[in-house]
């Protein structure tokens, strides 16, 4: 449907954006790069398109490029929470844990979510700080009950902690709920 939308209206920025996200999720990174860059050409001052460009680079594990995209988003809007969250993921991928924690916290503050616990847990798991991660998992389960956190968010944490049974159960649950 996105391809058809672009056939009908080749300069439709929203279709390029969502098609890039789809391609990225499918692991078709080179095509995703082309689609998001086309969207950025059509709307060169959009902080959203820069932040999404960062996500596309992040999914391909191009952390430096993702960081550059997110920083460009913040030039256009220094208070754009999604760009801060994506920077947190970039820094996490680079194992720059303090910077990751700061960006997750800032992104959550700006977006107005109080789910900073998820970002903190990601940092603690990646840094091998199991006790702190386990403590935060208790809070994350409370956030799950209120809908702030999904099983899709919890599964990779348990996988990284070595609890593959629980991770697979949560991933199956997310799949059954059609959680992206």
mmCIF file of C-alpha atoms in Angstrom:
data_model
loop_
_atom_site.group_PDB
_atom_site.id
_atom_site.type_symbol
_atom_site.label_atom_id
_atom_site.label_comp_id
_atom_site.label_asym_id
_atom_site.label_seq_id
_atom_site.Cartn_x
_atom_site.Cartn_y
_atom_site.Cartn_z
ATOM 1 C CA UNK A 1 0.000 0.000 0.000
ATOM 2 C CA UNK A 2 2.853 2.377 0.743
ATOM 3 C CA UNK A 3 4.494 1.517 -2.566
ATOM 4 C CA UNK A 4 1.176 2.212 -4.322
ATOM 5 C CA UNK A 5 0.843 5.550 -2.495
ATOM 6 C CA UNK A 6 4.301 6.525 -3.737
ATOM 7 C CA UNK A 7 3.442 5.446 -7.273
ATOM 8 C CA UNK A 8 0.414 7.726 -7.157
ATOM 9 C CA UNK A 9 2.159 10.596 -5.378
ATOM 10 C CA UNK A 10 5.979 10.287 -5.567
ATOM 11 C CA UNK A 11 6.627 13.330 -3.345
ATOM 12 C CA UNK A 12 4.350 12.241 -0.486
ATOM 13 C CA UNK A 13 6.654 12.695 2.511
ATOM 14 C CA UNK A 14 4.551 10.663 4.939
ATOM 15 C CA UNK A 15 4.593 7.617 2.658
ATOM 16 C CA UNK A 16 8.384 7.832 2.262
ATOM 17 C CA UNK A 17 8.719 8.088 6.058
ATOM 18 C CA UNK A 18 6.527 5.068 6.824
ATOM 19 C CA UNK A 19 7.936 3.037 3.958
ATOM 20 C CA UNK A 20 11.427 3.665 5.357
ATOM 21 C CA UNK A 21 10.295 2.420 8.764
ATOM 22 C CA UNK A 22 8.744 -0.679 7.204
ATOM 23 C CA UNK A 23 11.862 -1.455 5.153
ATOM 24 C CA UNK A 24 14.042 -0.932 8.222
ATOM 25 C CA UNK A 25 11.911 -3.329 10.274
ATOM 26 C CA UNK A 26 12.255 -5.905 7.490
ATOM 27 C CA UNK A 27 16.047 -5.554 7.560
ATOM 28 C CA UNK A 28 16.160 -3.958 4.110
ATOM 29 C CA UNK A 29 18.457 -1.218 5.319
ATOM 30 C CA UNK A 30 19.822 0.164 2.063
ATOM 31 C CA UNK A 31 16.304 0.670 0.729
ATOM 32 C CA UNK A 32 15.234 2.186 4.043
ATOM 33 C CA UNK A 33 18.124 4.661 3.892
ATOM 34 C CA UNK A 34 17.053 5.744 0.408
ATOM 35 C CA UNK A 35 13.427 6.236 1.484
ATOM 36 C CA UNK A 36 14.164 8.256 4.605
ATOM 37 C CA UNK A 37 16.740 10.377 2.792
ATOM 38 C CA UNK A 38 14.128 11.102 0.096
ATOM 39 C CA UNK A 39 11.648 12.169 2.785
ATOM 40 C CA UNK A 40 14.330 14.416 4.294
ATOM 41 C CA UNK A 41 15.014 15.987 0.902
ATOM 42 C CA UNK A 42 11.316 16.768 0.563
ATOM 43 C CA UNK A 43 11.089 18.234 4.081
ATOM 44 C CA UNK A 44 14.644 19.233 5.060
ATOM 45 C CA UNK A 45 13.796 20.979 8.354
ATOM 46 C CA UNK A 46 11.646 18.271 9.941
ATOM 47 C CA UNK A 47 13.033 17.140 13.300
ATOM 48 C CA UNK A 48 10.784 14.070 13.094
ATOM 49 C CA UNK A 49 12.306 12.934 9.803
ATOM 50 C CA UNK A 50 15.818 13.418 11.220
ATOM 51 C CA UNK A 51 14.929 11.393 14.321
ATOM 52 C CA UNK A 52 13.392 8.665 12.161
ATOM 53 C CA UNK A 53 16.529 8.761 10.006
ATOM 54 C CA UNK A 54 18.388 8.121 13.236
ATOM 55 C CA UNK A 55 16.171 5.108 13.954
ATOM 56 C CA UNK A 56 16.775 3.697 10.489
ATOM 57 C CA UNK A 57 20.539 4.064 10.975
ATOM 58 C CA UNK A 58 20.230 2.635 14.480
ATOM 59 C CA UNK A 59 18.462 -0.498 13.225
ATOM 60 C CA UNK A 60 21.379 -1.044 10.844
ATOM 61 C CA UNK A 61 23.761 -0.490 13.788
ATOM 62 C CA UNK A 62 25.221 2.599 12.165
ATOM 63 C CA UNK A 63 25.504 4.358 15.503
ATOM 64 C CA UNK A 64 27.621 7.316 14.408
ATOM 65 C CA UNK A 65 25.284 8.113 11.521
ATOM 66 C CA UNK A 66 22.293 7.744 13.827
ATOM 67 C CA UNK A 67 23.855 10.106 16.349
ATOM 68 C CA UNK A 68 24.437 12.649 13.577
ATOM 69 C CA UNK A 69 20.806 12.404 12.442
ATOM 70 C CA UNK A 70 19.514 12.854 15.997
ATOM 71 C CA UNK A 71 21.782 15.827 16.607
ATOM 72 C CA UNK A 72 20.416 17.435 13.424
ATOM 73 C CA UNK A 73 16.896 16.873 14.756
ATOM 74 C CA UNK A 74 17.884 18.651 17.964
ATOM 75 C CA UNK A 75 19.219 21.613 15.974
ATOM 76 C CA UNK A 76 15.714 22.051 14.571
ATOM 77 C CA UNK A 77 14.036 21.382 17.943
ATOM 78 C CA UNK A 78 16.234 21.054 21.055
ATOM 79 C CA UNK A 79 13.237 19.774 23.034
ATOM 80 C CA UNK A 80 12.345 16.920 20.693
ATOM 81 C CA UNK A 81 12.058 13.953 23.051
ATOM 82 C CA UNK A 82 12.191 11.237 20.393
ATOM 83 C CA UNK A 83 15.592 12.481 19.229
ATOM 84 C CA UNK A 84 16.874 12.325 22.822
ATOM 85 C CA UNK A 85 15.544 8.778 23.260
ATOM 86 C CA UNK A 86 17.158 7.687 20.002
ATOM 87 C CA UNK A 87 20.434 9.254 21.127
ATOM 88 C CA UNK A 88 20.098 7.152 24.269
ATOM 89 C CA UNK A 89 19.867 4.042 22.101
ATOM 90 C CA UNK A 90 22.871 5.191 20.062
ATOM 91 C CA UNK A 91 24.964 5.685 23.170
ATOM 92 C CA UNK A 92 23.780 2.353 24.509
ATOM 93 C CA UNK A 93 24.964 0.701 21.282
ATOM 94 C CA UNK A 94 28.323 2.436 21.708
ATOM 95 C CA UNK A 95 28.433 1.306 25.368
ATOM 96 C CA UNK A 96 28.508 4.925 26.557
ATOM 97 C CA UNK A 97 26.261 4.190 29.511
ATOM 98 C CA UNK A 98 26.234 7.539 31.328
ATOM 99 C CA UNK A 99 25.362 9.424 28.167
ATOM 100 C CA UNK A 100 22.699 6.826 27.322
ATOM 101 C CA UNK A 101 21.104 7.203 30.753
ATOM 102 C CA UNK A 102 21.076 11.009 30.478
ATOM 103 C CA UNK A 103 19.462 10.931 27.020
ATOM 104 C CA UNK A 104 16.806 8.395 28.052
ATOM 105 C CA UNK A 105 15.937 10.529 31.073
ATOM 106 C CA UNK A 106 15.796 13.725 29.009
ATOM 107 C CA UNK A 107 13.676 12.120 26.304
ATOM 108 C CA UNK A 108 11.191 10.791 28.836
ATOM 109 C CA UNK A 109 11.040 14.154 30.611
ATOM 110 C CA UNK A 110 10.328 15.992 27.367
ATOM 111 C CA UNK A 111 7.759 13.495 26.132
ATOM 112 C CA UNK A 112 6.056 13.561 29.498
ATOM 113 C CA UNK A 113 6.341 9.864 30.164
ATOM 114 C CA UNK A 114 7.473 8.547 33.463
ATOM 115 C CA UNK A 115 8.757 5.364 31.891
ATOM 116 C CA UNK A 116 12.385 6.348 32.320
ATOM 117 C CA UNK A 117 12.713 3.066 34.140
ATOM 118 C CA UNK A 118 12.802 1.233 30.796
ATOM 119 C CA UNK A 119 15.769 3.268 29.563
ATOM 120 C CA UNK A 120 17.528 2.850 32.889
ATOM 121 C CA UNK A 121 16.922 -0.909 32.835
ATOM 122 C CA UNK A 122 18.344 -1.122 29.307
ATOM 123 C CA UNK A 123 21.495 0.634 30.479
ATOM 124 C CA UNK A 124 21.881 -1.546 33.582
ATOM 125 C CA UNK A 125 21.393 -4.751 31.578
ATOM 126 C CA UNK A 126 23.920 -3.686 28.916
ATOM 127 C CA UNK A 127 26.400 -2.591 31.587
ATOM 128 C CA UNK A 128 26.114 -5.954 33.371
ATOM 129 C CA UNK A 129 24.575 -4.384 36.479
ATOM 130 C CA UNK A 130 22.188 -7.266 37.085
ATOM 131 C CA UNK A 131 21.019 -6.335 40.597
ATOM 132 C CA UNK A 132 19.954 -2.836 39.519
ATOM 133 C CA UNK A 133 18.289 -4.239 36.396
ATOM 134 C CA UNK A 134 16.314 -6.788 38.411
ATOM 135 C CA UNK A 135 15.176 -4.080 40.830
ATOM 136 C CA UNK A 136 13.899 -1.998 37.939
ATOM 137 C CA UNK A 137 12.145 -4.966 36.346
ATOM 138 C CA UNK A 138 9.770 -4.958 39.322
ATOM 139 C CA UNK A 139 8.848 -1.355 38.534
ATOM 140 C CA UNK A 140 8.552 -2.164 34.835
ATOM 141 C CA UNK A 141 5.975 -4.849 35.607
ATOM 142 C CA UNK A 142 3.929 -2.173 37.394
ATOM 143 C CA UNK A 143 4.254 0.034 34.292
ATOM 144 C CA UNK A 144 3.170 -2.935 32.175
ATOM 145 C CA UNK A 145 -0.060 -3.125 34.203
ATOM 146 C CA UNK A 146 -0.795 0.539 33.410
ATOM 147 C CA UNK A 147 0.062 0.145 29.712
ATOM 148 C CA UNK A 148 3.223 2.294 29.757
ATOM 149 C CA UNK A 149 5.426 -0.706 28.935
ATOM 150 C CA UNK A 150 4.628 -3.682 26.704
ATOM 151 C CA UNK A 151 5.812 -7.269 26.734
ATOM 152 C CA UNK A 152 7.798 -6.342 23.614
ATOM 153 C CA UNK A 153 9.793 -3.952 25.824
ATOM 154 C CA UNK A 154 10.370 -6.553 28.529
ATOM 155 C CA UNK A 155 11.350 -9.542 26.361
ATOM 156 C CA UNK A 156 14.784 -8.260 25.255
ATOM 157 C CA UNK A 157 15.679 -7.348 28.831
ATOM 158 C CA UNK A 158 15.020 -10.890 30.014
ATOM 159 C CA UNK A 159 16.866 -12.318 27.006
ATOM 160 C CA UNK A 160 19.915 -10.170 27.784
ATOM 161 C CA UNK A 161 19.745 -11.301 31.413
ATOM 162 C CA UNK A 162 19.819 -14.936 30.263
ATOM 163 C CA UNK A 163 16.204 -15.799 31.160
ATOM 164 C CA UNK A 164 15.383 -17.153 27.727
ATOM 165 C CA UNK A 165 12.207 -18.972 28.869
ATOM 166 C CA UNK A 166 10.619 -15.767 30.081
ATOM 167 C CA UNK A 167 11.923 -13.792 27.088
ATOM 168 C CA UNK A 168 10.347 -16.256 24.639
ATOM 169 C CA UNK A 169 7.074 -16.263 26.579
ATOM 170 C CA UNK A 170 6.958 -12.442 26.492
ATOM 171 C CA UNK A 171 7.877 -12.326 22.794
ATOM 172 C CA UNK A 172 5.105 -14.827 22.030
ATOM 173 C CA UNK A 173 2.696 -12.708 24.054
ATOM 174 C CA UNK A 174 3.721 -9.591 22.112
ATOM 175 C CA UNK A 175 3.251 -11.452 18.825
ATOM 176 C CA UNK A 176 -0.217 -12.658 19.852
ATOM 177 C CA UNK A 177 -1.166 -9.111 20.835
ATOM 178 C CA UNK A 178 0.151 -7.890 17.454
ATOM 179 C CA UNK A 179 2.490 -5.519 19.254
ATOM 180 C CA UNK A 180 4.924 -4.122 16.687
#
